[in-house]
Coordinates of C-alpha atoms and ligand atoms in Angstrom, one line a residue:
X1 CA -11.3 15.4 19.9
X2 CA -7.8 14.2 18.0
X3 CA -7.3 11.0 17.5
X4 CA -4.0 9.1 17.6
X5 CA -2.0 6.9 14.6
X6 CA 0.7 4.1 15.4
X7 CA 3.1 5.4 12.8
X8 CA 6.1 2.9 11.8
X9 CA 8.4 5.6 10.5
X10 CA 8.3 8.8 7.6
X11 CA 10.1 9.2 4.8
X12 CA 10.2 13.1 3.6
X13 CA 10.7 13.4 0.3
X14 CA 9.3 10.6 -1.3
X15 CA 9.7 10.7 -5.0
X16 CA 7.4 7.8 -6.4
X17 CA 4.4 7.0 -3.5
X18 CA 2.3 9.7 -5.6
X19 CA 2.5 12.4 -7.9
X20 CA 5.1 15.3 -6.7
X21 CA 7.1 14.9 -3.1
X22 CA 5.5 13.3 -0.4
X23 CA 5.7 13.3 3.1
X24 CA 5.1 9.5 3.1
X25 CA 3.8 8.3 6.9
X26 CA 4.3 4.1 7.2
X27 CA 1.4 3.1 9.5
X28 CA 2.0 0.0 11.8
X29 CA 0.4 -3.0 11.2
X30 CA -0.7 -5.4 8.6
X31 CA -2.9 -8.3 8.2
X32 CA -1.3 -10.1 5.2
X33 CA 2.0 -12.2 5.2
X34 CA 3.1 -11.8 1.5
X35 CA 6.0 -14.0 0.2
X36 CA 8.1 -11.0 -0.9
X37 CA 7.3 -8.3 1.8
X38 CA 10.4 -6.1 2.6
X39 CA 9.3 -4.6 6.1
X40 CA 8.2 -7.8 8.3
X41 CA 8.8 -4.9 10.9
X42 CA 5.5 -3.2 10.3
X43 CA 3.4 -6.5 10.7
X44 CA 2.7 -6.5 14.5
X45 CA -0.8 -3.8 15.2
X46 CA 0.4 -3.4 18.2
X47 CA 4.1 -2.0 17.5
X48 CA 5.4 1.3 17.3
X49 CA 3.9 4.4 19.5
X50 CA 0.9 6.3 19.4
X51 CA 1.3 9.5 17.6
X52 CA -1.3 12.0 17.9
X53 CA -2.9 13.2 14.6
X54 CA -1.9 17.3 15.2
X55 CA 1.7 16.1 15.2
X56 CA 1.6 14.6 11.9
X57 CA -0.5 17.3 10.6
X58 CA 2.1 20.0 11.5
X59 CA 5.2 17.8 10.0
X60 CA 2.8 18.1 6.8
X61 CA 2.5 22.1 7.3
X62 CA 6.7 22.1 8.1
X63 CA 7.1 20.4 4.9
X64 CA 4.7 22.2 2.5
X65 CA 7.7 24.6 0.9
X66 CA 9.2 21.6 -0.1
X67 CA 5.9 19.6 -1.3
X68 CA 5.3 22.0 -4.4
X69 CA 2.1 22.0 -6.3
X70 CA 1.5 18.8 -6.8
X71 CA 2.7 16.6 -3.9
X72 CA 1.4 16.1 -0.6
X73 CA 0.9 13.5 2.0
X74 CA 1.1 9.7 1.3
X75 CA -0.2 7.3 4.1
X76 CA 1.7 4.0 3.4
X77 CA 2.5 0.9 5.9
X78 CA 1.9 -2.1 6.7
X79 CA -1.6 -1.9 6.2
X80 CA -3.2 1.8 6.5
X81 CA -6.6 0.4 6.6
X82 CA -6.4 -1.4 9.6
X83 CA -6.6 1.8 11.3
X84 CA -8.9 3.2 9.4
X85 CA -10.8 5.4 11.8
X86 CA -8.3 7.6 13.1
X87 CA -6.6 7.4 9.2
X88 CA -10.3 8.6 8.3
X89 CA -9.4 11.7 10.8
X90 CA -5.7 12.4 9.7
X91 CA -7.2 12.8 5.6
X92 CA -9.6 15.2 6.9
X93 CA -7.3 17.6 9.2
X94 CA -4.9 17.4 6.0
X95 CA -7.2 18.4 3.6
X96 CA -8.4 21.3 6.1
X97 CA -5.0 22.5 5.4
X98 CA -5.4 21.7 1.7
X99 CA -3.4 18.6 1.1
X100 CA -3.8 16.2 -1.8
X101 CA -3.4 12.8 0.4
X102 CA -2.9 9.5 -1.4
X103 CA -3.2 6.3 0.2
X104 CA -1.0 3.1 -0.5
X105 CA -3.0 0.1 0.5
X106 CA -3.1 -3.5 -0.5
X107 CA -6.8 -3.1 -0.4
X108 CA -7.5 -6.7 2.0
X109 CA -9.4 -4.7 5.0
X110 CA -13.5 -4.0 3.7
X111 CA -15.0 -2.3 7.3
X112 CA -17.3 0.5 6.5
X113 CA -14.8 2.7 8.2
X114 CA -11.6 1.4 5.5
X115 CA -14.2 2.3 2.8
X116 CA -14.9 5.5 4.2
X117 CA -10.9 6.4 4.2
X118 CA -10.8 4.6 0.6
X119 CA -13.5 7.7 -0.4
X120 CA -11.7 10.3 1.4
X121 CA -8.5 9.6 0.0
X122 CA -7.5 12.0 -3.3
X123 CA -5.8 9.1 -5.1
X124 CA -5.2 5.5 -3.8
X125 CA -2.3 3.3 -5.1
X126 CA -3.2 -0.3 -4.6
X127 CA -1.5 -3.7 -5.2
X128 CA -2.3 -6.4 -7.1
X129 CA -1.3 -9.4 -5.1
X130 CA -2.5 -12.0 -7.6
X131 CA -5.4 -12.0 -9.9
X132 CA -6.5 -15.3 -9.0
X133 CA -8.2 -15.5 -5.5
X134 CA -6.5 -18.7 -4.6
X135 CA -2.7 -17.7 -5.6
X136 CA -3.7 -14.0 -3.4
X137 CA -4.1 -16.3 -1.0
X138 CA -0.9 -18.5 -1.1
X139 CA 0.9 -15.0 -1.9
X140 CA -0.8 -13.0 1.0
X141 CA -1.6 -15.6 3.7
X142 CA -5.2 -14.2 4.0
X143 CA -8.5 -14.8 2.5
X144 CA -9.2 -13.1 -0.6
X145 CA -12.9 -12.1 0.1
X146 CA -12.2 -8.7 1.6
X147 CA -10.1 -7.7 -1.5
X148 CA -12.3 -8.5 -4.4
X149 CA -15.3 -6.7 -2.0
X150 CA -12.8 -3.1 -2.2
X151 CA -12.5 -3.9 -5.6
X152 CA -15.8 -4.0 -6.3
X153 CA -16.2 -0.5 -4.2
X154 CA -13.3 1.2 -6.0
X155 CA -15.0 0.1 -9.3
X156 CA -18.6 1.4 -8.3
X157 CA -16.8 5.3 -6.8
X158 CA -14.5 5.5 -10.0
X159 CA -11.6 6.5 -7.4
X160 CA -8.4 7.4 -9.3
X161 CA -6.0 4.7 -8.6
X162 CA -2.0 3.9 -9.2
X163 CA -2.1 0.7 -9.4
X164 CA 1.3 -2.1 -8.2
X165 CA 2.5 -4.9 -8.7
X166 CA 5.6 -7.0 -7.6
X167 CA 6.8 -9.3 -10.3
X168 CA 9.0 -12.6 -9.4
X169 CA 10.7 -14.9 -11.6
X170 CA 8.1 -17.8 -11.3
X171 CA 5.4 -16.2 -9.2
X172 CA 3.4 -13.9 -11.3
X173 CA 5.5 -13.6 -14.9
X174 CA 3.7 -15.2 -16.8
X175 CA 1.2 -14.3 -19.8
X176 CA -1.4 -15.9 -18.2
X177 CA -0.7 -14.1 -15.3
X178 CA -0.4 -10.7 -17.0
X179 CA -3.9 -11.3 -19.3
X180 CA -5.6 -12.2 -16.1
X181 CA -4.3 -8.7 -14.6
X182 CA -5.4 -7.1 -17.4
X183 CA -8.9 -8.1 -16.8
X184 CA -8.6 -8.0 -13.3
X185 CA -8.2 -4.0 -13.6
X186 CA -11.2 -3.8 -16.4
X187 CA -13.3 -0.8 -15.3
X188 CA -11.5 0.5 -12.5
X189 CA -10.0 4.1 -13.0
X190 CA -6.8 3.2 -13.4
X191 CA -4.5 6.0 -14.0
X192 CA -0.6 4.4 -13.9
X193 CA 0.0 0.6 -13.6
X194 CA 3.5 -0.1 -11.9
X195 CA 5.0 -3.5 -12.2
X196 CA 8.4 -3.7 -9.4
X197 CA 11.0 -6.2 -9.8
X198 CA 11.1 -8.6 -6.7
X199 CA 14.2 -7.6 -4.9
X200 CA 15.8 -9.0 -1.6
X201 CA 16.5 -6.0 0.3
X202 CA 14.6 -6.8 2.9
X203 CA 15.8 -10.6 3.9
X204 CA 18.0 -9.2 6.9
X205 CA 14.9 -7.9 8.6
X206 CA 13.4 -11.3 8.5
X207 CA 16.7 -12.6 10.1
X208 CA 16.8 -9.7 13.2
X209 CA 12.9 -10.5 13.9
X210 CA 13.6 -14.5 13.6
X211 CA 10.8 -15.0 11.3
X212 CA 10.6 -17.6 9.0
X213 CA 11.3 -16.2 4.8
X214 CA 8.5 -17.5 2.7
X215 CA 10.5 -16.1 -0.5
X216 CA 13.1 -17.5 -0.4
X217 CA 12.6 -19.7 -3.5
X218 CA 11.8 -16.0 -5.1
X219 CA 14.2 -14.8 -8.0
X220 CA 14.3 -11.0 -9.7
X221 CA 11.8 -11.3 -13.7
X222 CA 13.8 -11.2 -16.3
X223 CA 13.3 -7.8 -18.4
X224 CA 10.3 -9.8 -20.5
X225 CA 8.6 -11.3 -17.7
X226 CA 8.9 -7.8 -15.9
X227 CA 6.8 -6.1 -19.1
X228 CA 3.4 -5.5 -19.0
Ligands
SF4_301 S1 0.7 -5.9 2.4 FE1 2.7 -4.9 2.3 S2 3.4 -4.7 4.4 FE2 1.7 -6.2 4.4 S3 2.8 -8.2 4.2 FE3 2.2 -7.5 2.1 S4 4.0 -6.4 1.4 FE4 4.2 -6.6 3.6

């Protein structure tokens, strides 16, 4: 039996969700309301259409001449996790075909079924929201519980990780900030650590949905503020 994904929207040749080109699939849904979010668009679970899990798997297999080696398939979103049993599905038909599937998350969903897709997944690129449990919650709009749990678990499994982080100008620049990151990511197998400028690009979505911009007050780091 094939199970079905609400898929927001692909991007084929993504260059930076993972090593290689990616077919990256943007899953619908997301349980956090961060300040600086660029697609407000993907929030709503119930969103977007139902796609069956063969149909993705065969845009995979139409793309592999152009995947190479080393990329594969990136599940992105929104939130990935909060589908997690049918996600837990898609990674295994696309590894019965032999792809390397990554999986962007920002790591706030702990059901044993997320976990389960956390395991599957060949390399997961998680955000860092905040280090501090009570700014990740003024950042995210959600308890931080469920977060430092899948910490805990990515810690325990050793799971390869690219690890993200949006930087803003009087959000998260400074050294406190960064040392407390540092620590943050102590023992987890963290192979690449990506800090992204804040950027605006996003806004006009915000306006067509008529929701409310939390970032507003939000300006771009400085070069300094930006470094590790
Ligand atoms: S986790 Fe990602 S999609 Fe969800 S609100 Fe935050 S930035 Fe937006």
């Amino acid at each position: 039996m094939s199970g079905t994904l609400r898929v927001h929207s692909y991007e084929s040749f993504g260059a930076v969700d993972g090593p290689g080109i990616r077919l990256v699939v943007f899953l619908q849904g997301c349980p956090l309301r961060c300040l600086f979010c660029h697609n407000p668009d993907t929030w709503d679970p119930a969103g977007s259409t139902e796609t069956p899990i063969p149909e993705i798997v065969r845009k995979a297999t139409r793309m592999r001449p152009y995947l190479g080696a080393e990329g594969g398939v990136t599940f992105s979103g929104g939130e990935p996790l909060l589908q997690a049993r049918p996600l837990l599905e898609a990674i295994e038909a696309l590894h019965a075909e032999g792809f390397h599937v990554a999986l962007d998350t920002s790591g706030a969903v702990d059901t044993p079924e997320a976990l389960a897709a956390l395991d599957a997944a060949d390399l997961v690129l998680l955000d860092v929201k905040s280090p501090f449990p009570e700014r990740f919650r003024a950042v995210t709009g959600a308890d931080p519980a469920a977060y430092w749990r899948v910490l805990g678990h990515l810690r325990r499994t050793r799971k390869p990780l690219w690890v993200r982080q949006v930087v803003a100008h009087g959000l998260n620049d400074t050294p406190a900030e960064k040392a407390a990151t540092r620590d943050l990511l102590a023992g987890l197998n963290v192979r690449r650590l990506d800090r992204l400028p804040y950027h605006e690009l996003g806004v006009h979505k915000y306006e067509a949905l008529g929701i409310p911009y939390r970032g507003a007050a939000l300006r771009p780091p400085t070069p300094e503020e930006l470094a590790p």
